[in-house]
mmCIF file of C-alpha atoms in Angstrom:
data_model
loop_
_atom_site.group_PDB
_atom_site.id
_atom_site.type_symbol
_atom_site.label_atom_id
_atom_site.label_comp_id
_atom_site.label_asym_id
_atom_site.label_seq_id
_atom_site.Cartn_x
_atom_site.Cartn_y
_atom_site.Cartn_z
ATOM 1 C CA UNK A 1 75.441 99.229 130.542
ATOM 2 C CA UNK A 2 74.833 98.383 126.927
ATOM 3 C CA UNK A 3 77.698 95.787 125.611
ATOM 4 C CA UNK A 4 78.683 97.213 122.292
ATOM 5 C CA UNK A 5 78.641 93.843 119.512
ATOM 6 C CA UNK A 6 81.220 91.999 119.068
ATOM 7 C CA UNK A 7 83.306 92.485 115.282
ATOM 8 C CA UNK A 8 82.567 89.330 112.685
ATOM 9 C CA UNK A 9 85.206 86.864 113.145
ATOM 10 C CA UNK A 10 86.866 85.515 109.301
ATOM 11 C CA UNK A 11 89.021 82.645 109.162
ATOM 12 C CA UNK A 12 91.341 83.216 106.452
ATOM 13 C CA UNK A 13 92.797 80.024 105.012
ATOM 14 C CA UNK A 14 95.522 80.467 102.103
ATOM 15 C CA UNK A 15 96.899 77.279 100.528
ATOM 16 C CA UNK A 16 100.218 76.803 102.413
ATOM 17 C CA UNK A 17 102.390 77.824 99.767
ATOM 18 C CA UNK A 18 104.557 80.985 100.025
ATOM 19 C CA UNK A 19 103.257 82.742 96.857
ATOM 20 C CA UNK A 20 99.314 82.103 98.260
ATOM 21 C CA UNK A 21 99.967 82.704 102.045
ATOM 22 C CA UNK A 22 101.175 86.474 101.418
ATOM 23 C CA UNK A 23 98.637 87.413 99.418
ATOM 24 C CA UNK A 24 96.088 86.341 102.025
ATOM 25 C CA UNK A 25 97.496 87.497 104.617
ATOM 26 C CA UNK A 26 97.911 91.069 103.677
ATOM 27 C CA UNK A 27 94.164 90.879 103.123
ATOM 28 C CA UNK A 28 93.450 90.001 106.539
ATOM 29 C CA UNK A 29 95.596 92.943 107.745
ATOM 30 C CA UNK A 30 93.161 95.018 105.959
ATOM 31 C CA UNK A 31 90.298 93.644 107.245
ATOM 32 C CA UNK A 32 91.825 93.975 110.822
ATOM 33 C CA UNK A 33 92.190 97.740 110.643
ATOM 34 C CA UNK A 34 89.026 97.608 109.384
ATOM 35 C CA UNK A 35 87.410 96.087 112.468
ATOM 36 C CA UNK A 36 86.811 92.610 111.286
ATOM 37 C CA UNK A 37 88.237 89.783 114.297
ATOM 38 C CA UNK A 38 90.574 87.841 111.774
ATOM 39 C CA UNK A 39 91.921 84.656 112.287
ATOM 40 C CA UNK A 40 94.820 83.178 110.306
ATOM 41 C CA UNK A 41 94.809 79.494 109.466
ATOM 42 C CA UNK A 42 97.388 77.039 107.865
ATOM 43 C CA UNK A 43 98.993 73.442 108.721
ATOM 44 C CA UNK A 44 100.783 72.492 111.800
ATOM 45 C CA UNK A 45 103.758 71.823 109.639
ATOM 46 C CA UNK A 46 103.641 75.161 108.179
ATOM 47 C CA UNK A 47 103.444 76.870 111.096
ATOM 48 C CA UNK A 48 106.641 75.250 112.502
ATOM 49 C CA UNK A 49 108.078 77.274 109.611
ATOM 50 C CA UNK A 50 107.178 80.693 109.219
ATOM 51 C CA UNK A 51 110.169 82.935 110.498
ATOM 52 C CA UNK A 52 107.859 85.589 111.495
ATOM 53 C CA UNK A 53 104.257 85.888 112.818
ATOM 54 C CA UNK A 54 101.922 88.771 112.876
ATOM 55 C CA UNK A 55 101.559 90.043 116.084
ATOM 56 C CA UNK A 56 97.505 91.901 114.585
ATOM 57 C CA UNK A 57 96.099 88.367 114.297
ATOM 58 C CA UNK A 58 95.895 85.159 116.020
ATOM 59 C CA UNK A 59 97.216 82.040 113.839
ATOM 60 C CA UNK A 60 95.361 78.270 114.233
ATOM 61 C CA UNK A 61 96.434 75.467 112.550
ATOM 62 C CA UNK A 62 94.923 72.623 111.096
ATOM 63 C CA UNK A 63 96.079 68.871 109.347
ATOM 64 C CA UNK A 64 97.171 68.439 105.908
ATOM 65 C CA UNK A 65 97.645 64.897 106.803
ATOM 66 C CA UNK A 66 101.201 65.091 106.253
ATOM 67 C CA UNK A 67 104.666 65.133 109.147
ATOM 68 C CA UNK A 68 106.964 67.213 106.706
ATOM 69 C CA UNK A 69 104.012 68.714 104.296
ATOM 70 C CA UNK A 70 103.321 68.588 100.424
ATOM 71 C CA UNK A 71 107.242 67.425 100.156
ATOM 72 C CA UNK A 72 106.706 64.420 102.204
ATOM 73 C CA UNK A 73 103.738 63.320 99.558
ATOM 74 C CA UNK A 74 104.611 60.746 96.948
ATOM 75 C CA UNK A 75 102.575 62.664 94.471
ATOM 76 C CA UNK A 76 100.335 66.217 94.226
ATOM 77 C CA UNK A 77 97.662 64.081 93.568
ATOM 78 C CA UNK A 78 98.189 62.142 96.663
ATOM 79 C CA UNK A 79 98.649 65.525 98.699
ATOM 80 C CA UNK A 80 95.469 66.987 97.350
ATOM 81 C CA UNK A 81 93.461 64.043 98.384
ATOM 82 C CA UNK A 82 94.575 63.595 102.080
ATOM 83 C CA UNK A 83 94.385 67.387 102.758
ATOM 84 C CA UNK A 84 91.070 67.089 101.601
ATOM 85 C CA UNK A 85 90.054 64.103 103.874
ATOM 86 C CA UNK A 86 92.155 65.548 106.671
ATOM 87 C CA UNK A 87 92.231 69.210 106.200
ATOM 88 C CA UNK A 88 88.025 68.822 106.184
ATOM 89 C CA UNK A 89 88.307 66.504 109.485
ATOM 90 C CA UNK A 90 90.551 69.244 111.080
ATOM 91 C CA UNK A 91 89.002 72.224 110.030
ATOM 92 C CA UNK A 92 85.712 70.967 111.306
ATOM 93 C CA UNK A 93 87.517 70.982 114.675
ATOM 94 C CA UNK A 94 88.814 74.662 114.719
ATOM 95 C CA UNK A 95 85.560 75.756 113.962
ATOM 96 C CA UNK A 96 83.566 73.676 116.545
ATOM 97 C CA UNK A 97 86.344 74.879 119.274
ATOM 98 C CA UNK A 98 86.540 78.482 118.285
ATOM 99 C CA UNK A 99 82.520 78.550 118.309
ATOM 100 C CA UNK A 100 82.870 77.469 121.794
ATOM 101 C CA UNK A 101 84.676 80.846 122.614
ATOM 102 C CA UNK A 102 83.213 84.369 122.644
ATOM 103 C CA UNK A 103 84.196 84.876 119.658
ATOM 104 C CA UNK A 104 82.261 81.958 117.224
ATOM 105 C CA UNK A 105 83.126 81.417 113.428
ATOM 106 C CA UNK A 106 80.959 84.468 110.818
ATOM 107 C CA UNK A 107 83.081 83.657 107.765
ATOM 108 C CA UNK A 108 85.953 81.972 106.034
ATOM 109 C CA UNK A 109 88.023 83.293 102.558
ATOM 110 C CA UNK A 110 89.990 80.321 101.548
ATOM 111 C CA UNK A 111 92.026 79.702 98.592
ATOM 112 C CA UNK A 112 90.818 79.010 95.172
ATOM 113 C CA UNK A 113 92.632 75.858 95.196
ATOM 114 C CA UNK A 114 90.974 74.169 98.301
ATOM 115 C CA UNK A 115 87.001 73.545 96.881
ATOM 116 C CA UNK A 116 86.781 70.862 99.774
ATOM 117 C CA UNK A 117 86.583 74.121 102.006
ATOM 118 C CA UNK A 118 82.995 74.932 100.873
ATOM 119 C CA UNK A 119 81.645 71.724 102.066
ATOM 120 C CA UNK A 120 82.823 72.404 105.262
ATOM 121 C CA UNK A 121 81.307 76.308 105.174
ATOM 122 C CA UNK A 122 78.364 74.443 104.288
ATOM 123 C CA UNK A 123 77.660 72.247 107.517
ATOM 124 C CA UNK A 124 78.128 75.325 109.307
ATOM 125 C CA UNK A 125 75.758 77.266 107.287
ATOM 126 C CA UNK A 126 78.772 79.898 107.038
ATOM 127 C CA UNK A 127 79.063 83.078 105.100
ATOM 128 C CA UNK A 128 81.863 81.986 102.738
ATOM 129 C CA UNK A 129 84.432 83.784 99.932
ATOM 130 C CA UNK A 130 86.903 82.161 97.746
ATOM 131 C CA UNK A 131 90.337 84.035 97.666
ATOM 132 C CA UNK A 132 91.950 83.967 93.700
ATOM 133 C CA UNK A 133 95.314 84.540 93.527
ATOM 134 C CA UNK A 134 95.515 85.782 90.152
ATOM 135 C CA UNK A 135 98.297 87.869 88.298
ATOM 136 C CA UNK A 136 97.655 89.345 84.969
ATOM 137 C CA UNK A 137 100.493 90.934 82.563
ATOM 138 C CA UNK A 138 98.889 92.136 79.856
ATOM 139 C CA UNK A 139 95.419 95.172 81.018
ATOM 140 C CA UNK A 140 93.301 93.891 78.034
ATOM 141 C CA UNK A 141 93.823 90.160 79.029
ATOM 142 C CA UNK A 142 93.047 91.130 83.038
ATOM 143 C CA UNK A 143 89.938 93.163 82.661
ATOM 144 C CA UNK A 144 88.604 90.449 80.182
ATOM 145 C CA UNK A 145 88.960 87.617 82.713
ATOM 146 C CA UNK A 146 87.767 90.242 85.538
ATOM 147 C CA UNK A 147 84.595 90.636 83.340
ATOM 148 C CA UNK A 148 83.713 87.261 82.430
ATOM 149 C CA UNK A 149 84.573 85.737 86.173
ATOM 150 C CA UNK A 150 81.796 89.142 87.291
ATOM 151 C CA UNK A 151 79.249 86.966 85.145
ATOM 152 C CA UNK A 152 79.406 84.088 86.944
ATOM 153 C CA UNK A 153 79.901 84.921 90.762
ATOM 154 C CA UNK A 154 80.242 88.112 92.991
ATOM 155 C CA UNK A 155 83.404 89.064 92.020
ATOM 156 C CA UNK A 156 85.326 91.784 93.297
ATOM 157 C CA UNK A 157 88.340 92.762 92.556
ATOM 158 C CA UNK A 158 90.677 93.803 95.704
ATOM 159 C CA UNK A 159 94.501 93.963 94.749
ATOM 160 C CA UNK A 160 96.765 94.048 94.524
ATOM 161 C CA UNK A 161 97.478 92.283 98.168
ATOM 162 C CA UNK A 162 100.875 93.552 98.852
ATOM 163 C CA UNK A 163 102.245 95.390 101.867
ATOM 164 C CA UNK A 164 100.877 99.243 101.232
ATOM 165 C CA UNK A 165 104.992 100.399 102.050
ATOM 166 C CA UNK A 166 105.892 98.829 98.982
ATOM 167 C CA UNK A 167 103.095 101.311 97.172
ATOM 168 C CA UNK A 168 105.042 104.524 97.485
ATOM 169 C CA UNK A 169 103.083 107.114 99.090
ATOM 170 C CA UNK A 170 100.796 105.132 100.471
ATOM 171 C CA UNK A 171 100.244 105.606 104.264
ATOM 172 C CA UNK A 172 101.093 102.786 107.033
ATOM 173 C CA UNK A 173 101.509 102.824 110.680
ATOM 174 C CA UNK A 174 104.789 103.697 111.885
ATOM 175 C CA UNK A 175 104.575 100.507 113.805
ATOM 176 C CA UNK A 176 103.694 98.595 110.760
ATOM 177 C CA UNK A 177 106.910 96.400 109.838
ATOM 178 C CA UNK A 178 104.964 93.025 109.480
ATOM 179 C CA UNK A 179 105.376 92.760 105.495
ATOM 180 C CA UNK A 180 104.644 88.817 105.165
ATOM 181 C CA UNK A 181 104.954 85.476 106.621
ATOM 182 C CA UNK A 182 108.445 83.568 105.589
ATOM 183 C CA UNK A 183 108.479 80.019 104.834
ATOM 184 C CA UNK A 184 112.796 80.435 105.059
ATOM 185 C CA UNK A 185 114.810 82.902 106.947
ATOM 186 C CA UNK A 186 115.160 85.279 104.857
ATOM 187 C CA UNK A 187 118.604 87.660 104.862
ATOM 188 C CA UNK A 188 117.303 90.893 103.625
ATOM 189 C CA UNK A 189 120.268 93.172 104.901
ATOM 190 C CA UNK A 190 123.390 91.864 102.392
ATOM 191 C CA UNK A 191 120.833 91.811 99.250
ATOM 192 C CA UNK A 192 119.579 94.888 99.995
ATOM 193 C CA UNK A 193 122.346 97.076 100.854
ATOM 194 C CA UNK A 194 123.589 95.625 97.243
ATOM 195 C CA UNK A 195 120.894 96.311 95.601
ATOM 196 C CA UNK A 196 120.319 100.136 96.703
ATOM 197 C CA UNK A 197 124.026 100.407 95.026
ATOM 198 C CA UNK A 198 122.802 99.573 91.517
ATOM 199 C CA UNK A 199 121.254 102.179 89.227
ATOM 200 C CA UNK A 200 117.241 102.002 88.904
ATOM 201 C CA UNK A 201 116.348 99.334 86.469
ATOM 202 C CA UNK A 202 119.516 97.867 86.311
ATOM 203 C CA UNK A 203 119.485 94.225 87.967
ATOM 204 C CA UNK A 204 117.295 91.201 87.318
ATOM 205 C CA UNK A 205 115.319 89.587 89.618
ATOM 206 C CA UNK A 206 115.185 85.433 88.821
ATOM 207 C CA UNK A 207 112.816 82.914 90.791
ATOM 208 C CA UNK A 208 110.958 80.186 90.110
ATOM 209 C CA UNK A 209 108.756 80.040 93.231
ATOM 210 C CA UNK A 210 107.884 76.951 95.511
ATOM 211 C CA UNK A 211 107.139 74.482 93.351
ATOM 212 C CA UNK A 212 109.016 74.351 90.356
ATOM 213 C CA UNK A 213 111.890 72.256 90.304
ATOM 214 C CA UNK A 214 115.455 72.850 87.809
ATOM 215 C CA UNK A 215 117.287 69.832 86.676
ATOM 216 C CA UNK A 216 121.018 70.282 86.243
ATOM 217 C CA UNK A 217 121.002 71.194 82.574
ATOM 218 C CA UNK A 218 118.111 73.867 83.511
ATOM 219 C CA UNK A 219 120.346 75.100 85.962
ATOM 220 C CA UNK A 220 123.446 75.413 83.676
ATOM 221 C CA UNK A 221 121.813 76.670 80.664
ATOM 222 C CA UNK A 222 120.064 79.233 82.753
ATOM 223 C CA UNK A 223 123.357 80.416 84.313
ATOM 224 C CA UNK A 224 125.225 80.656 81.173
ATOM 225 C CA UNK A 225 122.231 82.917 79.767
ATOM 226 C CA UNK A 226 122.392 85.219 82.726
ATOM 227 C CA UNK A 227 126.230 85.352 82.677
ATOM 228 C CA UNK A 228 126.206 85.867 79.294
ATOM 229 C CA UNK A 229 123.699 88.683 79.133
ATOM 230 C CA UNK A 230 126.457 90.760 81.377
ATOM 231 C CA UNK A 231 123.499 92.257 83.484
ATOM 232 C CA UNK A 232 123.774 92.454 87.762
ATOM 233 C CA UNK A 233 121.429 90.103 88.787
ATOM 234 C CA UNK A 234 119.683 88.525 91.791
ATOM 235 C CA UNK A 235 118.324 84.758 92.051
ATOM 236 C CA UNK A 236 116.920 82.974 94.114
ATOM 237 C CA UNK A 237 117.373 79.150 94.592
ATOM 238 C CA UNK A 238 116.038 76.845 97.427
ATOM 239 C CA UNK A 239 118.716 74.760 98.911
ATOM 240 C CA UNK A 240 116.803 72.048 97.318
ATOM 241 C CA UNK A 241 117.632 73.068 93.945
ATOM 242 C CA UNK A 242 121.012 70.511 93.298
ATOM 243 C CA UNK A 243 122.277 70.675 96.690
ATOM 244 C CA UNK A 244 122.627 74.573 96.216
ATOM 245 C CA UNK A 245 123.221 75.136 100.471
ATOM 246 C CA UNK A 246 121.528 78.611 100.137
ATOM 247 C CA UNK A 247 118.831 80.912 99.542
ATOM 248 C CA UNK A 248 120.640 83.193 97.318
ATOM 249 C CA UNK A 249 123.338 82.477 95.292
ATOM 250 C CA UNK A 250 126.383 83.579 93.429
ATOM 251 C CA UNK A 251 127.335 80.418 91.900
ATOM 252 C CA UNK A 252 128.779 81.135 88.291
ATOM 253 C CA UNK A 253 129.622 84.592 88.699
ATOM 254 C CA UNK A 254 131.687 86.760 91.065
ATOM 255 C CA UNK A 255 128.348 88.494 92.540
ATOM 256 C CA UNK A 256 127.479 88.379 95.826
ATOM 257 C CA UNK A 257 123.537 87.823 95.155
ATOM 258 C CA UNK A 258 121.097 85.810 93.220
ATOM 259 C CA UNK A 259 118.343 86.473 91.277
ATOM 260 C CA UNK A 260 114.590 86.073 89.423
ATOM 261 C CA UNK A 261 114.437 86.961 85.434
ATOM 262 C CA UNK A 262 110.312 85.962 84.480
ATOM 263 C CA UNK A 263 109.604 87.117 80.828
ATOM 264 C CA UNK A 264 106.995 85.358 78.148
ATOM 265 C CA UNK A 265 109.110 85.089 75.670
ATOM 266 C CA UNK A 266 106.118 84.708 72.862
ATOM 267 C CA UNK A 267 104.918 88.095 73.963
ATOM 268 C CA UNK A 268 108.274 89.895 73.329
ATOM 269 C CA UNK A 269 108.380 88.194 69.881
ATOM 270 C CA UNK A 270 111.961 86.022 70.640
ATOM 271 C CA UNK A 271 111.974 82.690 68.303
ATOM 272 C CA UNK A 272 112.351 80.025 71.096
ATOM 273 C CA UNK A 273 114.899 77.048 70.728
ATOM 274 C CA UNK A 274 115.726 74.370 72.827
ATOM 275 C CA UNK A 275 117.248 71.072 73.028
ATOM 276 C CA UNK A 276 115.936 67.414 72.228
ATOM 277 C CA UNK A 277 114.921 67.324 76.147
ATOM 278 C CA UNK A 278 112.521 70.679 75.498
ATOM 279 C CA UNK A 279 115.561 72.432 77.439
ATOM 280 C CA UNK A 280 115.643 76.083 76.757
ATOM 281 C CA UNK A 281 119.555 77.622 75.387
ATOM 282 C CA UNK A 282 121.476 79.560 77.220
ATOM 283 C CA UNK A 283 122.250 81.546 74.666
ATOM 284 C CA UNK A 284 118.016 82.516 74.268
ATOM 285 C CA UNK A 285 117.925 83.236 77.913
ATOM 286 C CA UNK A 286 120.639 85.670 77.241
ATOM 287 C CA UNK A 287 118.888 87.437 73.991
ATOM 288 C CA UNK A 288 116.074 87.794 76.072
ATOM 289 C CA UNK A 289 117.254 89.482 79.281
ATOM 290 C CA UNK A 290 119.064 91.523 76.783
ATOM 291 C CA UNK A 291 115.785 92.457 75.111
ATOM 292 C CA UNK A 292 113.455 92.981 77.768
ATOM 293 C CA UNK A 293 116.480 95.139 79.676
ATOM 294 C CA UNK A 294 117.902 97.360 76.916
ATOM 295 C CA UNK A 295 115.473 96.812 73.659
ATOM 296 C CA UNK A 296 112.317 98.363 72.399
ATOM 297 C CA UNK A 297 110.256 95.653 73.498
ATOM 298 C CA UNK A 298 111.521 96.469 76.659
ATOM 299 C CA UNK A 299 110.515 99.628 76.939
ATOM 300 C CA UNK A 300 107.017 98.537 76.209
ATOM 301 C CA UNK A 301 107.266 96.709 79.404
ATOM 302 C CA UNK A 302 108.674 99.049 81.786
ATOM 303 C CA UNK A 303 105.947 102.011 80.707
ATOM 304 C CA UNK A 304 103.520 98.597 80.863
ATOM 305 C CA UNK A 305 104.433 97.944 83.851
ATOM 306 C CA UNK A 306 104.838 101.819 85.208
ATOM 307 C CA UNK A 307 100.975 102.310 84.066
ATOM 308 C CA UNK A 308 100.021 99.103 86.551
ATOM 309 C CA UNK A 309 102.238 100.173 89.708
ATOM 310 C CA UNK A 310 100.166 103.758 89.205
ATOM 311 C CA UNK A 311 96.811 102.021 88.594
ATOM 312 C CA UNK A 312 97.516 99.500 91.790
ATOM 313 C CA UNK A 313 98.363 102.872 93.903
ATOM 314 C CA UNK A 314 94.884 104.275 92.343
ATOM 315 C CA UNK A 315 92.986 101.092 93.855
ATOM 316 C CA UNK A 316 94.134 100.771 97.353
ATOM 317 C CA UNK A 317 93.945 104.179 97.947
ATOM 318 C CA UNK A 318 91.534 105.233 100.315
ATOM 319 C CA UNK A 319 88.278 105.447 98.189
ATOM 320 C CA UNK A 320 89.820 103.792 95.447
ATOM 321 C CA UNK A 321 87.921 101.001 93.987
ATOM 322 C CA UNK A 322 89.831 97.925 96.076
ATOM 323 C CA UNK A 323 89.193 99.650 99.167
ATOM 324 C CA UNK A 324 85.361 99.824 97.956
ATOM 325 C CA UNK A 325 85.051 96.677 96.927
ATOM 326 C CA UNK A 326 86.743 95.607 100.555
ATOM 327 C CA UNK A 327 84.402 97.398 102.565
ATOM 328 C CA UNK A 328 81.138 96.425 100.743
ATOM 329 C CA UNK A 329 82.686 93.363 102.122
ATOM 330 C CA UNK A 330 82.975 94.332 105.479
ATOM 331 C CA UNK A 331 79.785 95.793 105.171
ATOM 332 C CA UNK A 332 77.989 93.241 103.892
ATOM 333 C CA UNK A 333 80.363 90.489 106.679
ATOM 334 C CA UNK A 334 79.043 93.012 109.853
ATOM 335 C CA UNK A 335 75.679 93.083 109.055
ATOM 336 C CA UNK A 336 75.381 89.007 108.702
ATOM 337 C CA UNK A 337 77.105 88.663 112.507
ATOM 338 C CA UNK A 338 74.658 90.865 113.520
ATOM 339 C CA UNK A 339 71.287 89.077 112.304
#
């Protein structure tokens, strides 16, 4: 009897940050229930600390060189550098032992951020695809960078990369729950059940994501804006942030929650102060929420922002033009496994 041939195998390597592993990851999902054998790869130290793993791929790890990851580096520059010496040594190893298996190595999407990856693609002679993270506010700003980056390589565009239940409307498996791998345990339930309380467009989300780093004035000023702009809000703070001993936090206000305000404050026209240490006022952050929540400028955000949610439903839609662009991909992916 005929064997029928085996699917392409990708390794999909996001940097191992939280914001770039999600992304990534909900692209391999896709490529999975699109036939494609996907294999998930990050650092040993990483994978000590994701709180859930997807049960539709296998996960291998590799060296970034570091025991407690990019935190235990004296410098970014120092962490870039050893991944790259170790990261390359490792990754040379996964692919070497997975070719061993029935299942050898057709391609690897890694993360923009990791151009040591290609030199390893290259000693295999792999079929290789760099993964770009990108998030663009304003349509006229997106579709110019989509053009220009369409001159230069074989671009295509395939977002957005979030779970498809968080696209009303569009269809998932009933059995589909896996919405992302968590760096922290995350306590969905309390913030949640809060948050279905409030009235639509009513609370403000404030984060800074993995990297960034308040001081103590940041922290105050920014807490005396949100207070002072009288809005329900949540915000998120790693326990890092000032010996803060939680994820989400009520500090300076009698709420329950935290939260994640993120608005360019050039765009909606606010004259920015701040202090002699470049420290923005409280009393800015405040104006701002204010304005982006309740003034016209506002309002140019939300239909903004309405007109992208409908346009991202558009794309992922079956025959819409990410899930095109995704399986010229798998097209193109199966036919190089087979020859």
């Amino acid at each position: 009897m005929e064997q029928s041939p085996r699917p392409a195998h990708c390794l999909v390597f996001p940097y191992p940050m939280q914001g770039h592993i999600n992304p990534m990851h909900q692209f391999s999902k896709t490529l999975v229930s699109k036939g494609i054998k996907v294999t998930l790869v990050t650092t040993k130290f990483l994978s000590k600390s994701f709180q859930q793993l997807s049960g539709s791929m296998p996960v291998e790890t590799i060296s970034d060189g570091f025991e407690g990851g990019y935190a235990s580096a004296e410098s970014l520059e120092a962490y870039f550098s050893k991944f790259k010496k170790i990261g390359s040594e490792t990754l040379t190893k996964l692919i070497e032992k997975l070719n061993a298996t029935g299942f050898p190595v057709d391609c690897i999407v890694y993360d923009a951020m990791m151009t040591w990856v290609l030199d390893v693609v290259k000693s295999f002679g792999l079929v290789s695809a760099i993964f770009f993270t990108q998030s663009c506010a304003v349509d006229n700003i997106y579709y110019h960078v989509i053009e220009w980056m369409s001159k230069q390589l074989r671009l295509r565009a395939i977002g957005p990369t979030i779970p498809r239940n968080c696209l009303n409307n569009q269809k998932t498996r009933e059995d589909d729950t896996d919405n992302g791998l968590q760096m922290f345990k995350p306590n969905t339930d309390a913030y949640m059940n809060w948050l279905n309380e409030q009235q639509d467009h009513s609370v403000i989300y404030v984060s800074f994501g993995s990297l960034a780093e308040l001081n103590a004035e940041q922290m105050q000023e920014l807490a005396y804006g949100i207070k002072q702009s009288g809005k329900h809000f949540l915000w998120v703070v790693r326990a890092s942030e000032e010996g803060v001993p939680m994820v989400a936090v009520p500090i300076w206000t009698d709420q329950r929650t935290n939260a994640k305000f993120v608005a360019d404050v050039w765009r909606m026209g606010v004259r920015v102060d701040t202090d002699k240490n470049g420290v923005f006022k409280g009393e800015i952050v405040g104006h701002c929420i204010r304005e982006v929540m309740d003034g016209e400028k506002g309002k140019e955000v939300k239909t903004t922002s309405k007109r992208w949610m409908d346009m991202a439903r558009e794309a992922v839609k079956e025959g819409g033009s990410s899930d095109i662009s995704i399986n010229e991909f798998v097209a193109s992916l199966t036919q190089h496994s087979k020859s």
